[in-house]
PDB file of C-alpha atoms in Angstrom:
ATOM      1  CA  MET A 830     -17.851 -74.402 -54.005  1.00  0.00           C
ATOM      2  CA  GLY A 831     -18.866 -71.217 -52.182  1.00  0.00           C
ATOM      3  CA  CYS A 832     -17.511 -71.986 -48.720  1.00  0.00           C
ATOM      4  CA  LEU A 833     -14.366 -73.746 -49.909  1.00  0.00           C
ATOM      5  CA  GLY A 834     -13.777 -71.108 -52.594  1.00  0.00           C
ATOM      6  CA  ASN A 835     -14.090 -68.306 -50.036  1.00  0.00           C
ATOM      7  CA  ILE A 836     -11.608 -69.977 -47.677  1.00  0.00           C
ATOM      8  CA  ILE A 837      -9.048 -70.523 -50.425  1.00  0.00           C
ATOM      9  CA  TRP A 838      -9.674 -67.007 -51.762  1.00  0.00           C
ATOM     10  CA  PHE A 839      -9.145 -65.394 -48.360  1.00  0.00           C
ATOM     11  CA  LEU A 840      -5.928 -67.286 -47.645  1.00  0.00           C
ATOM     12  CA  CYS A 841      -4.417 -66.818 -51.111  1.00  0.00           C
ATOM     13  CA  GLY A 842      -4.891 -63.127 -51.711  1.00  0.00           C
ATOM     14  CA  GLY A 843      -8.408 -61.996 -50.856  1.00  0.00           C
ATOM     15  CA  ILE A 844      -7.145 -60.580 -47.613  1.00  0.00           C
ATOM     16  CA  TRP A 845      -5.045 -58.029 -49.516  1.00  0.00           C
ATOM     17  CA  GLN A 846      -7.921 -56.836 -51.678  1.00  0.00           C
ATOM     18  CA  GLY A 847     -10.165 -56.543 -48.643  1.00  0.00           C
ATOM     19  CA  LEU A 848      -7.505 -54.589 -46.784  1.00  0.00           C
ATOM     20  CA  GLY A 849      -7.226 -52.279 -49.810  1.00  0.00           C
ATOM     21  CA  TRP A 850     -10.935 -51.506 -49.540  1.00  0.00           C
ATOM     22  CA  ILE A 851     -10.636 -50.959 -45.785  1.00  0.00           C
ATOM     23  CA  PHE A 852      -7.663 -48.637 -46.290  1.00  0.00           C
ATOM     24  CA  SER A 853      -9.658 -46.642 -48.842  1.00  0.00           C
ATOM     25  CA  GLY A 854     -12.588 -46.494 -46.431  1.00  0.00           C
ATOM     26  CA  VAL A 855     -10.396 -45.154 -43.635  1.00  0.00           C
ATOM     27  CA  PHE A 856      -8.879 -42.621 -46.051  1.00  0.00           C
ATOM     28  CA  TRP A 857     -12.334 -41.383 -47.058  1.00  0.00           C
ATOM     29  CA  CYS A 858     -13.630 -41.257 -43.464  1.00  0.00           C
ATOM     30  CA  ILE A 859     -10.976 -38.715 -42.459  1.00  0.00           C
ATOM     31  CA  THR A 860     -13.254 -35.935 -43.712  1.00  0.00           C
ATOM     32  CA  ILE A 861     -16.899 -35.508 -42.794  1.00  0.00           C
ATOM     33  CA  ILE A 862     -17.917 -35.217 -46.442  1.00  0.00           C
ATOM     34  CA  GLY A 863     -16.198 -38.509 -47.280  1.00  0.00           C
ATOM     35  CA  ILE A 864     -17.894 -40.609 -44.571  1.00  0.00           C
ATOM     36  CA  PRO A 865     -20.695 -41.921 -46.838  1.00  0.00           C
ATOM     37  CA  ILE A 866     -18.076 -42.950 -49.400  1.00  0.00           C
ATOM     38  CA  GLY A 867     -15.967 -44.572 -46.674  1.00  0.00           C
ATOM     39  CA  MET A 868     -18.958 -46.525 -45.392  1.00  0.00           C
ATOM     40  CA  GLN A 869     -19.549 -47.828 -48.923  1.00  0.00           C
ATOM     41  CA  CYS A 870     -15.910 -48.983 -49.006  1.00  0.00           C
ATOM     42  CA  PHE A 871     -16.378 -50.927 -45.789  1.00  0.00           C
ATOM     43  CA  LYS A 872     -19.473 -52.605 -47.225  1.00  0.00           C
ATOM     44  CA  PHE A 873     -17.554 -53.729 -50.298  1.00  0.00           C
ATOM     45  CA  ALA A 874     -14.597 -54.909 -48.207  1.00  0.00           C
ATOM     46  CA  SER A 875     -16.720 -57.857 -47.111  1.00  0.00           C
ATOM     47  CA  LEU A 876     -17.223 -58.743 -50.785  1.00  0.00           C
ATOM     48  CA  ALA A 877     -13.488 -58.493 -51.416  1.00  0.00           C
ATOM     49  CA  PHE A 878     -12.786 -60.812 -48.479  1.00  0.00           C
ATOM     50  CA  PHE A 879     -15.418 -63.429 -49.441  1.00  0.00           C
ATOM     51  CA  PRO A 880     -16.706 -62.999 -53.056  1.00  0.00           C
ATOM     52  CA  PHE A 881     -18.031 -66.483 -53.831  1.00  0.00           C
ATOM     53  CA  GLY A 882     -21.805 -66.831 -53.627  1.00  0.00           C
ATOM     54  CA  LYS A 883     -22.418 -63.095 -54.005  1.00  0.00           C
ATOM     55  CA  GLU A 884     -23.560 -61.100 -56.997  1.00  0.00           C
ATOM     56  CA  ILE A 885     -23.520 -57.386 -57.699  1.00  0.00           C
ATOM     57  CA  ASN A 886     -26.486 -55.416 -59.010  1.00  0.00           C
ATOM     58  CA  TYR A 887     -25.673 -52.072 -60.587  1.00  0.00           C
ATOM     59  CA  GLY A 888     -27.958 -49.039 -60.592  1.00  0.00           C
ATOM     60  CA  GLY A 889     -28.170 -45.578 -59.075  1.00  0.00           C
ATOM     61  CA  GLY A 890     -28.961 -42.011 -59.938  1.00  0.00           C
ATOM     62  CA  ALA A 891     -27.314 -38.617 -60.261  1.00  0.00           C
ATOM     63  CA  VAL A 892     -25.809 -38.635 -56.772  1.00  0.00           C
ATOM     64  CA  SER A 893     -24.267 -42.056 -57.454  1.00  0.00           C
ATOM     65  CA  LEU A 894     -22.829 -40.762 -60.712  1.00  0.00           C
ATOM     66  CA  LEU A 895     -21.157 -37.811 -58.990  1.00  0.00           C
ATOM     67  CA  ALA A 896     -19.797 -40.018 -56.211  1.00  0.00           C
ATOM     68  CA  ASN A 897     -18.503 -42.512 -58.817  1.00  0.00           C
ATOM     69  CA  ILE A 898     -16.659 -39.782 -60.724  1.00  0.00           C
ATOM     70  CA  LEU A 899     -15.008 -38.506 -57.541  1.00  0.00           C
ATOM     71  CA  TRP A 900     -14.268 -42.082 -56.476  1.00  0.00           C
ATOM     72  CA  LEU A 901     -12.758 -43.025 -59.846  1.00  0.00           C
ATOM     73  CA  ILE A 902     -10.330 -40.122 -59.759  1.00  0.00           C
ATOM     74  CA  LEU A 903      -9.177 -40.576 -56.156  1.00  0.00           C
ATOM     75  CA  SER A 904      -9.415 -44.274 -55.285  1.00  0.00           C
ATOM     76  CA  GLY A 905     -11.035 -46.368 -57.987  1.00  0.00           C
ATOM     77  CA  ILE A 906      -8.221 -46.706 -60.482  1.00  0.00           C
ATOM     78  CA  PRO A 907      -5.613 -48.198 -58.067  1.00  0.00           C
ATOM     79  CA  LEU A 908      -8.106 -50.699 -56.630  1.00  0.00           C
ATOM     80  CA  ALA A 909      -9.364 -51.706 -60.079  1.00  0.00           C
ATOM     81  CA  LEU A 910      -5.843 -52.126 -61.444  1.00  0.00           C
ATOM     82  CA  SER A 911      -4.743 -54.288 -58.543  1.00  0.00           C
ATOM     83  CA  ALA A 912      -7.810 -56.519 -58.876  1.00  0.00           C
ATOM     84  CA  ALA A 913      -7.421 -56.773 -62.668  1.00  0.00           C
ATOM     85  CA  VAL A 914      -3.716 -57.679 -62.424  1.00  0.00           C
ATOM     86  CA  ASN A 915      -4.548 -60.323 -59.798  1.00  0.00           C
ATOM     87  CA  GLY A 916      -7.253 -61.663 -62.101  1.00  0.00           C
ATOM     88  CA  LEU A 917      -4.901 -61.878 -65.064  1.00  0.00           C
ATOM     89  CA  LEU A 918      -2.288 -63.713 -63.014  1.00  0.00           C
ATOM     90  CA  LEU A 919      -4.844 -66.143 -61.629  1.00  0.00           C
ATOM     91  CA  CYS A 920      -6.306 -66.880 -65.074  1.00  0.00           C
ATOM     92  CA  CYS A 921      -2.907 -68.127 -66.276  1.00  0.00           C
ATOM     93  CA  THR A 922      -3.735 -71.528 -64.774  1.00  0.00           C
ATOM     94  CA  ILE A 923      -6.873 -73.610 -65.170  1.00  0.00           C
ATOM     95  CA  ILE A 924      -7.279 -73.974 -61.424  1.00  0.00           C
ATOM     96  CA  GLY A 925      -7.051 -70.201 -60.942  1.00  0.00           C
ATOM     97  CA  ILE A 926      -9.751 -69.254 -63.466  1.00  0.00           C
ATOM     98  CA  PRO A 927     -12.673 -69.179 -60.956  1.00  0.00           C
ATOM     99  CA  PHE A 928     -10.574 -66.978 -58.681  1.00  0.00           C
ATOM    100  CA  GLY A 929      -9.556 -64.751 -61.579  1.00  0.00           C
ATOM    101  CA  LEU A 930     -13.204 -64.243 -62.489  1.00  0.00           C
ATOM    102  CA  GLN A 931     -13.890 -63.105 -58.934  1.00  0.00           C
ATOM    103  CA  CYS A 932     -11.032 -60.607 -59.274  1.00  0.00           C
ATOM    104  CA  PHE A 933     -12.607 -59.230 -62.443  1.00  0.00           C
ATOM    105  CA  LYS A 934     -15.943 -58.899 -60.618  1.00  0.00           C
ATOM    106  CA  ILE A 935     -14.194 -56.864 -57.920  1.00  0.00           C
ATOM    107  CA  ALA A 936     -12.290 -54.813 -60.522  1.00  0.00           C
ATOM    108  CA  LYS A 937     -15.547 -53.797 -62.197  1.00  0.00           C
ATOM    109  CA  LEU A 938     -16.997 -52.865 -58.823  1.00  0.00           C
ATOM    110  CA  SER A 939     -13.837 -50.900 -58.004  1.00  0.00           C
ATOM    111  CA  LEU A 940     -14.442 -48.598 -60.954  1.00  0.00           C
ATOM    112  CA  MET A 941     -18.043 -47.648 -60.146  1.00  0.00           C
ATOM    113  CA  PRO A 942     -19.133 -48.856 -56.688  1.00  0.00           C
ATOM    114  CA  PHE A 943     -21.854 -46.324 -55.903  1.00  0.00           C
ATOM    115  CA  GLY A 944     -25.365 -47.337 -56.799  1.00  0.00           C
ATOM    116  CA  ALA A 945     -24.270 -50.984 -56.698  1.00  0.00           C
ATOM    117  CA  SER A 946     -25.573 -53.477 -54.178  1.00  0.00           C
ATOM    118  CA  VAL A 947     -24.185 -56.845 -53.129  1.00  0.00           C
ATOM    119  CA  ASN A 948     -26.675 -59.693 -52.854  1.00  0.00           C
ATOM    120  CA  GLU A 949     -26.323 -63.316 -51.844  1.00  0.00           C
ATOM    121  CA  SER A 950     -26.928 -65.553 -54.840  1.00  0.00           C
TER     122      SER A 950
END
């Protein structure tokens, strides 16, 4: 399901979520202080493009908490809302439920991405 799911995901909407992460990464990389945050965005863009077969582990410390607060205010809410709305729309059909669950995984990550790591499952 992983390979086929990723292909269908990419063609039917994953490209837009991935481009949203890339746009946020470029926005953050404009300033020197934002480069570490922008690099994190680029890392999570690959998850947004191809989410099947990957899992997210959450953790982090004080620096991650501060970066997450700044992220949530400036970029996190729009990305999380777009992923959640996509997930709700996809879950309206039985066939779309696996794709909707991937959207919810990305929406959760969009709220607090720092301190999280993406692993192959």
